[in-house]
Amino acid sequence: MRRFQLFIDGEFCDARSGETYQSLNPATGEAIAEIARGGPEDVAEACQAAQIAFEGEWGAMAAADRAKILSCVADMLLEQTEQFAQMETADVGKPITEARNIDVPVAAAYLKWYSEMTTATLGQTVPLSTTEQVDWTMYEPYGVIGGIVPWNFPLFLAMLKIGPALAMGNSIVLKPASITPMTTLAICELFAEAGLPAGALNVVAGPGPTVGEAIVTNPHVRMVSFTGSTDVGRRVMELAARNITDTSMELGGKSPNIIFADADFDQAVAGAVFGLLLNNGQNCIAGSRLLVQKPIYDELVSAVAQKMASLKLGDPTEDDTQLGAIVSATQLEKVLGYIQIGKSEGAAVISGGKQPEGPEFQHGLFVEPTLLADVSNDMRVAREEIFGPVLVAIPFDDEDDAVRIANDTDYGLGSGVFTTDTSRARRMVHALKSGTVYVNTYNQIYPQAPFPGWNGSGNGVERGLAGLYNYVRIKNVIQDISGKPIGWF
């Protein structure tokens, strides 16, 4: 069994309490690692180290040198793709092909892109109505950033916090999800090898109510970047308000994936399935509400159900496995509970709906990909985030009806539209109230493309140039160039 320590002030160390806990493989139920259980004292030490680093060597480092460190880590990560992919699969339960082809290379791509953004020009000259003064804006790092990431994409979501924070010259104290901390702790060794000064990056694993809250309320932390559920996000914002700490929240979703009758049928079926089942539906932007125009509703729902039923569910370490395990027993219970709720509300189970049988599933946390039909948008399964492989199918009449149903949600993270009518696509893009709209595709991500959350899905922006602004503060400068005395006294 591997042993993982905390990473504080450039060194791996045990928790002050000496406590540890075990990380479990959700596909087998086996303990795979012993993790140091951090606490408030560890967070305080990490935040102090981060502040000292920011005021010292790290804060004085040239942007070009910061870029070299981030780029070096990206290169080393790609060289160790298989090791990190296997850790991610064991910790999360996702298929090895997914970890190998998405999680690790995407994490490296983010670091590489942010390395190129260290010298991005974010300020501007402000035109004035006078020639006697000049005005310009500049952006400066906050200092210490607090980062909190969830369990669904541990490695590359950690890089979404670490990358921009370091690129903009901040130091960071990061809390990985307590049940999936391995890759985030492991990559700290690469940062150290790349020459990152001590204290610039600190990772403290442990429970949210202790470690997470200690990070958010620490006086050194001037901005908190959080990815997770909307309920926990509200708690983070409440705690951050005590110190008037800025926040960036990337929260939950209940995204509509809208299929019009004129859509390319095969493309729409593929988009519906991939839109939900990437990472087994444990994905904040998953297209978990499938809105289908009535003329093709029965045919398309049947095709989607057949496709979902054909996917190989099983051992995530096998290359041909397409769906792995649910991340934890708590999450499995939640998913199964929502399937029962849907049935009690009158939804019809068209595919899946239960745990698979067989010796290979005996000790793991598995559930069949499930399609619920005959769903109305007022049902709980259509309104609440399930965060698992459960797709609800809702019929609609026309564009106006689709927009009404799609926007009738507390969330606003993503939407999908499948149609061959380009004019309709443009109308839908403008009508849908979400931070991202996919047209004839779904679940595509790029480091340079922004990822905003609307309404209950958060505030601020992840990724892209817009995401860099989360990690800096604006300063306005007004300078007199006339040499004349100011004022009227």
Coordinates of C-alpha atoms in Angstrom, one line a residue:
M1 CA 0.0 0.0 0.0
R2 CA 1.3 3.4 -1.0
R3 CA 1.7 6.1 1.6
F4 CA 1.0 9.8 0.8
Q5 CA 2.1 12.7 3.0
L6 CA 1.0 16.3 2.9
F7 CA 3.1 18.8 0.9
I8 CA 3.9 21.9 2.8
D9 CA 6.7 24.5 2.3
G10 CA 8.4 22.4 -0.3
E11 CA 8.5 19.2 1.7
F12 CA 6.4 16.1 2.2
C13 CA 5.4 15.7 5.8
D14 CA 3.0 13.9 8.1
A15 CA 0.0 15.7 9.5
R16 CA 0.6 17.5 12.8
S17 CA -1.8 15.1 14.5
G18 CA -0.1 12.1 13.1
E19 CA -3.5 10.8 11.9
T20 CA -3.9 9.0 8.6
Y21 CA -6.8 7.4 6.6
Q22 CA -7.2 4.9 3.8
S23 CA -8.1 5.6 0.2
L24 CA -10.3 2.8 -1.3
N25 CA -10.5 1.6 -4.8
P26 CA -14.2 1.9 -5.7
A27 CA -14.0 -0.9 -8.3
T28 CA -12.6 -3.5 -5.8
G29 CA -13.3 -2.1 -2.3
E30 CA -9.6 -2.6 -1.5
A31 CA -7.5 -0.1 0.4
I32 CA -4.9 1.3 -2.0
A33 CA -3.2 4.1 -0.1
E34 CA -2.6 5.5 3.4
I35 CA -3.1 9.3 3.4
A36 CA -2.0 11.8 5.9
R37 CA -5.1 13.4 7.4
G38 CA -4.5 17.1 7.6
G39 CA -6.1 19.5 10.0
P40 CA -6.3 23.2 10.9
E41 CA -2.8 23.3 12.2
D42 CA -1.4 22.0 8.9
V43 CA -3.5 24.5 7.0
A44 CA -2.2 27.3 9.1
E45 CA 1.4 26.2 8.5
A46 CA 0.7 25.9 4.7
C47 CA -0.8 29.3 4.5
Q48 CA 2.1 30.9 6.4
A49 CA 4.5 29.2 4.0
A50 CA 2.6 30.4 1.0
Q51 CA 2.6 34.0 2.3
I52 CA 6.4 33.9 2.9
A53 CA 7.0 32.4 -0.6
F54 CA 4.9 35.2 -2.1
E55 CA 6.7 37.9 -0.3
G56 CA 10.1 36.3 -1.1
E57 CA 11.7 34.2 -3.8
W58 CA 8.5 33.1 -5.6
G59 CA 6.9 36.6 -5.6
A60 CA 10.1 38.1 -7.0
M61 CA 10.5 35.5 -9.8
A62 CA 10.3 36.7 -13.4
A63 CA 7.3 35.6 -15.4
A64 CA 9.5 33.8 -17.9
D65 CA 11.0 31.7 -15.1
R66 CA 7.5 30.8 -13.8
A67 CA 6.6 29.7 -17.3
K68 CA 9.6 27.4 -17.5
I69 CA 8.6 25.6 -14.3
L70 CA 5.0 25.1 -15.4
S71 CA 6.1 23.9 -18.8
C72 CA 8.6 21.5 -17.2
V73 CA 6.0 19.9 -15.0
A74 CA 3.7 19.5 -18.0
D75 CA 6.5 17.6 -19.9
M76 CA 7.3 15.4 -16.9
L77 CA 3.6 14.6 -16.4
L78 CA 3.3 13.4 -20.0
E79 CA 6.4 11.3 -19.6
Q80 CA 4.7 9.6 -16.6
T81 CA 1.2 9.3 -18.2
E82 CA 0.8 5.7 -17.4
Q83 CA 1.8 6.0 -13.7
F84 CA -0.6 8.9 -13.2
A85 CA -3.4 7.3 -15.2
Q86 CA -3.2 4.1 -13.1
M87 CA -3.3 6.1 -9.9
E88 CA -6.4 8.1 -11.1
T89 CA -8.2 4.9 -12.2
A90 CA -7.5 3.2 -8.9
D91 CA -8.6 6.3 -6.9
V92 CA -11.7 7.3 -8.9
G93 CA -12.8 4.0 -10.6
K94 CA -12.8 5.5 -14.1
P95 CA -11.7 3.4 -17.1
I96 CA -7.9 3.4 -17.7
T97 CA -8.4 4.5 -21.3
E98 CA -10.3 7.6 -20.1
A99 CA -7.6 8.4 -17.5
R100 CA -4.8 7.8 -20.0
N101 CA -6.4 9.7 -22.9
I102 CA -8.2 12.5 -21.2
D103 CA -7.3 13.2 -17.5
V104 CA -3.5 13.1 -17.7
P105 CA -3.0 14.8 -21.1
V106 CA -5.6 17.4 -20.4
A107 CA -3.9 18.2 -17.1
A108 CA -0.6 18.6 -18.9
A109 CA -2.3 20.7 -21.6
Y110 CA -3.6 23.1 -19.0
L111 CA -0.2 23.5 -17.4
K112 CA 1.4 24.1 -20.8
W113 CA -1.1 26.7 -21.8
Y114 CA -0.9 28.5 -18.5
S115 CA 2.9 28.5 -18.9
E116 CA 2.4 30.5 -22.1
M117 CA 0.1 32.9 -20.3
T118 CA 2.5 34.0 -17.7
T119 CA 3.4 37.0 -19.8
A120 CA -0.1 37.8 -21.0
T121 CA -0.9 41.5 -21.2
L122 CA -4.0 42.0 -19.1
G123 CA -3.8 45.7 -18.5
Q124 CA -4.9 48.6 -20.8
T125 CA -4.4 52.3 -21.4
V126 CA -7.6 54.2 -20.5
P127 CA -8.5 57.1 -22.8
L128 CA -9.2 60.4 -20.9
S129 CA -10.8 63.7 -21.8
T130 CA -7.6 65.5 -20.9
T131 CA -4.0 65.5 -22.2
E132 CA -2.6 66.5 -18.9
Q133 CA -3.0 63.1 -17.2
V134 CA -2.7 59.5 -18.3
D135 CA -4.5 56.5 -16.9
W136 CA -3.8 52.8 -17.2
T137 CA -4.8 49.6 -15.5
M138 CA -2.5 46.8 -14.3
Y139 CA -3.2 43.5 -12.7
E140 CA -1.4 42.1 -9.8
P141 CA -1.5 38.7 -8.0
Y142 CA -3.6 38.3 -4.9
G143 CA -0.9 36.7 -2.9
V144 CA -2.2 33.4 -1.4
I145 CA -4.9 31.5 -3.2
G146 CA -7.0 28.9 -1.6
G147 CA -8.1 26.0 -3.9
I148 CA -10.6 23.3 -3.3
V149 CA -11.3 20.6 -5.9
P150 CA -13.8 17.7 -6.1
W151 CA -13.3 14.0 -6.6
N152 CA -14.5 13.5 -10.2
F153 CA -11.5 14.8 -12.1
P154 CA -8.9 15.1 -9.4
L155 CA -5.8 15.7 -11.4
F156 CA -6.8 18.1 -14.1
L157 CA -9.2 20.0 -11.9
A158 CA -6.3 20.5 -9.5
M159 CA -4.2 21.9 -12.4
L160 CA -7.1 24.3 -13.2
K161 CA -6.4 25.9 -9.8
I162 CA -2.6 25.4 -9.6
G163 CA -1.8 26.4 -13.2
P164 CA -3.4 29.9 -13.3
A165 CA -2.6 30.7 -9.7
L166 CA 1.1 30.1 -10.3
A167 CA 1.1 31.6 -13.8
M168 CA -0.1 34.9 -12.4
G169 CA 2.5 34.9 -9.6
N170 CA 0.3 33.8 -6.6
S171 CA 1.1 31.0 -4.2
I172 CA -1.6 28.4 -3.4
V173 CA -2.8 26.1 -0.7
L174 CA -4.9 23.4 -2.3
K175 CA -7.2 20.8 -0.7
P176 CA -7.9 17.8 -2.9
A177 CA -11.1 15.7 -2.3
S178 CA -10.4 13.5 0.7
I179 CA -11.4 10.3 -1.2
T180 CA -9.3 11.0 -4.3
P181 CA -6.1 12.8 -3.3
M182 CA -3.4 10.6 -4.8
T183 CA -2.5 12.2 -8.1
T184 CA -2.7 15.7 -6.6
L185 CA -0.2 14.8 -3.9
A186 CA 2.0 12.8 -6.4
I187 CA 2.4 15.7 -8.8
C188 CA 3.8 17.9 -6.0
E189 CA 7.0 15.9 -6.5
L190 CA 7.2 17.0 -10.1
F191 CA 6.8 20.6 -9.1
A192 CA 9.6 20.3 -6.6
E193 CA 11.8 18.6 -9.3
A194 CA 11.0 21.4 -11.7
G195 CA 12.4 24.0 -9.2
L196 CA 9.3 25.5 -7.8
P197 CA 10.3 27.5 -4.7
A198 CA 9.3 26.1 -1.3
G199 CA 5.9 27.4 -0.2
A200 CA 4.6 28.4 -3.6
L201 CA 2.5 25.2 -3.8
N202 CA 1.0 23.5 -0.7
V203 CA -1.4 20.5 -0.7
V204 CA -3.3 19.5 2.4
A205 CA -5.5 16.5 2.2
G206 CA -8.3 15.9 4.7
P207 CA -12.0 16.4 5.4
G208 CA -13.8 19.5 4.0
P209 CA -15.3 20.6 7.4
T210 CA -11.8 20.9 8.9
V211 CA -9.2 21.4 6.1
G212 CA -11.5 23.2 3.6
E213 CA -13.0 25.6 6.2
A214 CA -9.6 26.3 7.6
I215 CA -8.3 27.3 4.1
V216 CA -11.3 29.5 3.4
T217 CA -11.1 31.4 6.7
N218 CA -7.4 31.8 6.9
P219 CA -6.5 35.5 6.9
H220 CA -3.6 35.0 4.5
V221 CA -6.0 33.7 1.8
R222 CA -7.3 36.5 -0.3
M223 CA -9.1 34.5 -3.0
V224 CA -10.8 31.1 -2.9
S225 CA -11.3 29.0 -6.1
F226 CA -13.8 26.2 -5.5
T227 CA -15.1 23.5 -7.7
G228 CA -17.8 21.3 -6.2
S229 CA -21.5 21.0 -5.4
T230 CA -23.7 24.1 -5.2
D231 CA -24.6 23.4 -1.5
V232 CA -21.0 23.3 -0.4
G233 CA -20.3 26.3 -2.6
R234 CA -22.8 28.3 -0.7
R235 CA -21.1 27.3 2.6
V236 CA -17.7 28.3 1.1
M237 CA -19.1 31.7 0.1
E238 CA -20.6 32.3 3.6
L239 CA -17.2 31.5 5.2
A240 CA -15.3 33.6 2.8
A241 CA -17.5 36.6 3.6
R242 CA -16.1 36.7 7.1
N243 CA -12.8 38.1 5.8
I244 CA -14.3 39.7 2.6
T245 CA -12.3 37.1 0.7
D246 CA -13.0 37.0 -3.1
T247 CA -14.4 33.7 -4.5
S248 CA -14.6 31.9 -7.8
M249 CA -17.3 29.2 -7.8
E250 CA -17.6 26.4 -10.3
L251 CA -20.6 24.5 -9.0
G252 CA -23.3 22.0 -10.0
G253 CA -25.4 21.6 -13.1
K254 CA -28.5 19.9 -14.6
S255 CA -27.7 20.6 -18.2
P256 CA -30.2 20.2 -21.0
N257 CA -29.1 18.4 -24.2
I258 CA -31.7 19.3 -26.8
I259 CA -32.4 17.1 -29.9
F260 CA -34.5 18.6 -32.6
A261 CA -36.3 16.4 -35.2
D262 CA -34.0 17.7 -38.0
A263 CA -30.8 16.7 -36.2
D264 CA -28.4 14.2 -37.7
F265 CA -29.8 11.1 -36.0
D266 CA -26.6 9.2 -35.4
Q267 CA -24.7 12.3 -34.3
A268 CA -27.5 13.1 -31.9
V269 CA -27.5 9.6 -30.4
A270 CA -23.8 9.7 -29.9
G271 CA -24.0 13.2 -28.4
A272 CA -26.7 12.1 -26.0
V273 CA -24.7 9.2 -24.7
F274 CA -21.3 10.8 -24.5
G275 CA -22.9 14.0 -23.2
L276 CA -24.0 12.1 -20.1
L277 CA -21.6 9.2 -19.7
L278 CA -18.2 10.8 -19.8
N279 CA -16.7 9.9 -16.4
N280 CA -19.8 7.8 -15.7
G281 CA -22.0 10.9 -15.5
Q282 CA -19.9 12.2 -12.6
N283 CA -19.4 15.4 -14.4
C284 CA -20.8 18.9 -13.5
I285 CA -21.7 19.8 -17.1
A286 CA -23.1 16.4 -18.0
G287 CA -26.1 16.6 -20.3
S288 CA -28.3 14.8 -17.9
R289 CA -31.7 16.2 -19.2
L290 CA -32.3 14.9 -22.7
L291 CA -34.9 17.0 -24.4
V292 CA -36.2 15.4 -27.6
Q293 CA -38.7 16.8 -30.1
K294 CA -41.8 14.8 -30.1
P295 CA -41.7 13.5 -33.8
I296 CA -38.5 11.6 -33.1
Y297 CA -38.9 11.0 -29.3
D298 CA -39.7 7.3 -29.3
E299 CA -37.2 6.4 -32.0
L300 CA -34.3 8.4 -30.5
V301 CA -34.9 7.4 -26.9
S302 CA -35.0 3.7 -28.0
A303 CA -31.7 4.2 -29.9
V304 CA -30.0 5.9 -26.9
A305 CA -31.2 3.2 -24.6
Q306 CA -29.8 0.5 -26.9
K307 CA -26.4 2.3 -27.1
M308 CA -26.2 2.8 -23.3
A309 CA -27.0 -0.9 -22.8
S310 CA -24.3 -2.0 -25.2
L311 CA -21.5 -0.2 -23.3
K312 CA -19.0 -2.4 -21.4
L313 CA -19.3 -1.8 -17.7
G314 CA -16.6 -3.5 -15.6
D315 CA -13.0 -3.6 -14.5
P316 CA -11.7 -0.1 -15.1
T317 CA -8.1 -1.4 -15.5
E318 CA -9.1 -3.3 -18.7
D319 CA -8.5 -1.4 -21.9
D320 CA -11.9 -2.3 -23.4
T321 CA -13.9 -1.2 -20.4
Q322 CA -16.1 1.9 -21.3
L323 CA -17.8 2.5 -17.9
G324 CA -16.1 2.0 -14.5
A325 CA -17.2 2.3 -10.9
I326 CA -19.0 5.0 -9.0
V327 CA -16.5 6.8 -6.8
S328 CA -17.8 6.0 -3.4
A329 CA -20.5 4.0 -1.5
T330 CA -22.2 7.3 -0.5
Q331 CA -22.4 8.4 -4.2
L332 CA -23.7 5.0 -5.3
E333 CA -26.4 5.1 -2.7
K334 CA -27.4 8.6 -3.9
V335 CA -27.6 7.4 -7.6
L336 CA -29.6 4.3 -6.7
G337 CA -31.8 6.5 -4.5
Y338 CA -32.6 8.9 -7.4
I339 CA -33.5 6.0 -9.7
Q340 CA -36.1 4.9 -7.1
I341 CA -37.3 8.4 -6.8
G342 CA -37.8 8.6 -10.6
K343 CA -39.8 5.4 -10.6
S344 CA -41.9 6.6 -7.8
E345 CA -42.6 9.9 -9.7
G346 CA -43.8 7.9 -12.7
A347 CA -40.7 7.7 -14.9
A348 CA -40.2 4.5 -16.9
V349 CA -36.9 2.7 -16.7
I350 CA -36.0 2.1 -20.4
S351 CA -32.5 0.9 -19.8
G352 CA -30.4 -0.1 -16.7
G353 CA -31.8 1.0 -13.4
K354 CA -30.0 -1.5 -11.1
Q355 CA -26.6 -2.7 -10.0
P356 CA -25.1 -5.3 -12.4
E357 CA -24.8 -8.9 -11.3
G358 CA -21.8 -11.2 -11.6
P359 CA -18.6 -12.0 -9.7
E360 CA -16.7 -9.1 -11.2
F361 CA -19.1 -6.7 -9.6
Q362 CA -19.3 -8.3 -6.2
H363 CA -17.0 -6.0 -4.3
G364 CA -17.2 -2.9 -6.4
L365 CA -19.5 0.1 -6.6
F366 CA -21.2 -0.3 -10.0
V367 CA -24.5 0.7 -11.4
E368 CA -25.9 0.2 -14.9
P369 CA -26.2 3.3 -17.1
T370 CA -29.8 4.2 -16.7
L371 CA -32.3 6.0 -19.0
L372 CA -35.6 7.2 -17.5
A373 CA -38.3 8.1 -20.0
D374 CA -41.7 9.8 -19.6
V375 CA -40.1 12.4 -17.4
S376 CA -41.6 15.9 -16.8
N377 CA -39.4 18.8 -15.9
D378 CA -41.1 19.2 -12.5
M379 CA -39.9 15.8 -11.3
R380 CA -37.0 15.7 -8.8
V381 CA -34.9 13.6 -11.2
A382 CA -35.2 16.4 -13.7
R383 CA -34.4 19.2 -11.2
E384 CA -31.8 17.9 -8.9
E385 CA -28.2 17.0 -9.7
I386 CA -27.8 13.2 -9.5
F387 CA -24.1 13.2 -10.6
G388 CA -24.1 9.7 -12.0
P389 CA -25.1 7.6 -15.1
V390 CA -28.8 8.5 -15.1
L391 CA -30.3 10.2 -18.1
V392 CA -33.8 11.6 -18.0
A393 CA -35.7 12.0 -21.3
I394 CA -38.2 14.8 -21.7
P395 CA -40.3 15.4 -24.8
F396 CA -40.9 18.9 -26.2
D397 CA -43.0 20.5 -29.0
D398 CA -41.1 23.3 -30.6
E399 CA -38.3 25.8 -30.1
D400 CA -40.2 27.9 -27.6
D401 CA -41.1 24.8 -25.6
A402 CA -37.5 23.5 -25.6
V403 CA -36.2 26.9 -24.4
R404 CA -38.9 27.0 -21.7
I405 CA -38.0 23.6 -20.4
A406 CA -34.2 24.0 -20.7
N407 CA -34.1 27.3 -18.8
D408 CA -36.5 26.1 -16.1
T409 CA -33.7 25.1 -13.7
D410 CA -31.7 26.6 -10.8
Y411 CA -28.5 25.9 -12.7
G412 CA -26.8 27.4 -15.7
L413 CA -23.6 25.6 -16.5
G414 CA -24.1 24.1 -19.9
S415 CA -26.5 23.3 -22.7
G416 CA -26.4 21.2 -25.9
V417 CA -28.3 21.7 -29.2
F418 CA -28.4 19.2 -32.0
T419 CA -29.9 20.5 -35.2
T420 CA -29.0 20.8 -38.9
D421 CA -30.7 24.2 -39.1
T422 CA -28.0 26.8 -38.6
S423 CA -30.5 29.6 -38.0
R424 CA -32.2 27.6 -35.3
A425 CA -28.8 26.9 -33.7
R426 CA -28.0 30.6 -33.5
R427 CA -31.4 31.4 -32.0
M428 CA -31.0 28.7 -29.4
V429 CA -27.5 29.8 -28.5
H430 CA -28.9 33.3 -27.7
A431 CA -32.0 31.9 -25.9
L432 CA -30.3 29.4 -23.6
K433 CA -29.3 30.7 -20.2
S434 CA -26.1 28.8 -19.5
G435 CA -22.4 29.6 -19.5
T436 CA -21.5 27.1 -22.2
V437 CA -23.6 26.0 -25.2
Y438 CA -22.6 23.1 -27.4
V439 CA -23.9 22.9 -30.9
N440 CA -23.9 19.4 -32.5
T441 CA -21.3 18.2 -29.9
Y442 CA -20.9 17.9 -26.2
N443 CA -18.3 17.6 -23.4
Q444 CA -15.5 19.2 -25.4
I445 CA -12.9 21.2 -23.4
Y446 CA -10.0 23.4 -24.4
P447 CA -7.6 25.2 -22.1
Q448 CA -8.0 28.5 -24.1
A449 CA -11.8 28.4 -24.0
P450 CA -13.6 29.9 -21.0
F451 CA -15.9 27.8 -18.8
P452 CA -18.3 30.1 -16.9
G453 CA -21.1 29.1 -14.6
W454 CA -24.4 31.0 -14.5
N455 CA -27.0 31.2 -11.7
G456 CA -26.7 28.2 -9.3
S457 CA -23.8 26.9 -11.3
G458 CA -21.4 29.5 -9.9
N459 CA -19.7 32.8 -10.5
G460 CA -16.3 33.7 -12.0
V461 CA -14.8 31.8 -15.0
E462 CA -12.5 28.8 -15.2
R463 CA -10.1 28.3 -18.1
G464 CA -9.2 30.6 -21.0
L465 CA -7.9 34.1 -20.8
A466 CA -11.0 35.1 -18.9
G467 CA -10.2 32.6 -16.2
L468 CA -6.8 34.3 -15.5
Y469 CA -8.7 37.3 -14.2
N470 CA -9.9 35.2 -11.3
Y471 CA -6.3 35.1 -10.0
V472 CA -5.3 38.8 -10.2
R473 CA -6.6 42.1 -8.8
I474 CA -7.0 45.2 -10.9
K475 CA -5.2 48.4 -10.1
N476 CA -5.9 51.7 -11.7
V477 CA -3.1 54.3 -12.1
I478 CA -3.6 58.0 -12.8
Q479 CA -0.5 60.1 -13.4
D480 CA -0.2 63.8 -14.0
I481 CA 2.2 64.7 -16.8
S482 CA 1.5 68.5 -16.9
G483 CA 3.5 69.5 -13.8
K484 CA 0.7 71.8 -12.7
P485 CA -0.5 72.0 -9.1
I486 CA -3.7 70.1 -8.4
G487 CA -6.8 71.3 -6.7
W488 CA -8.5 74.7 -6.0
F489 CA -7.4 75.5 -2.5

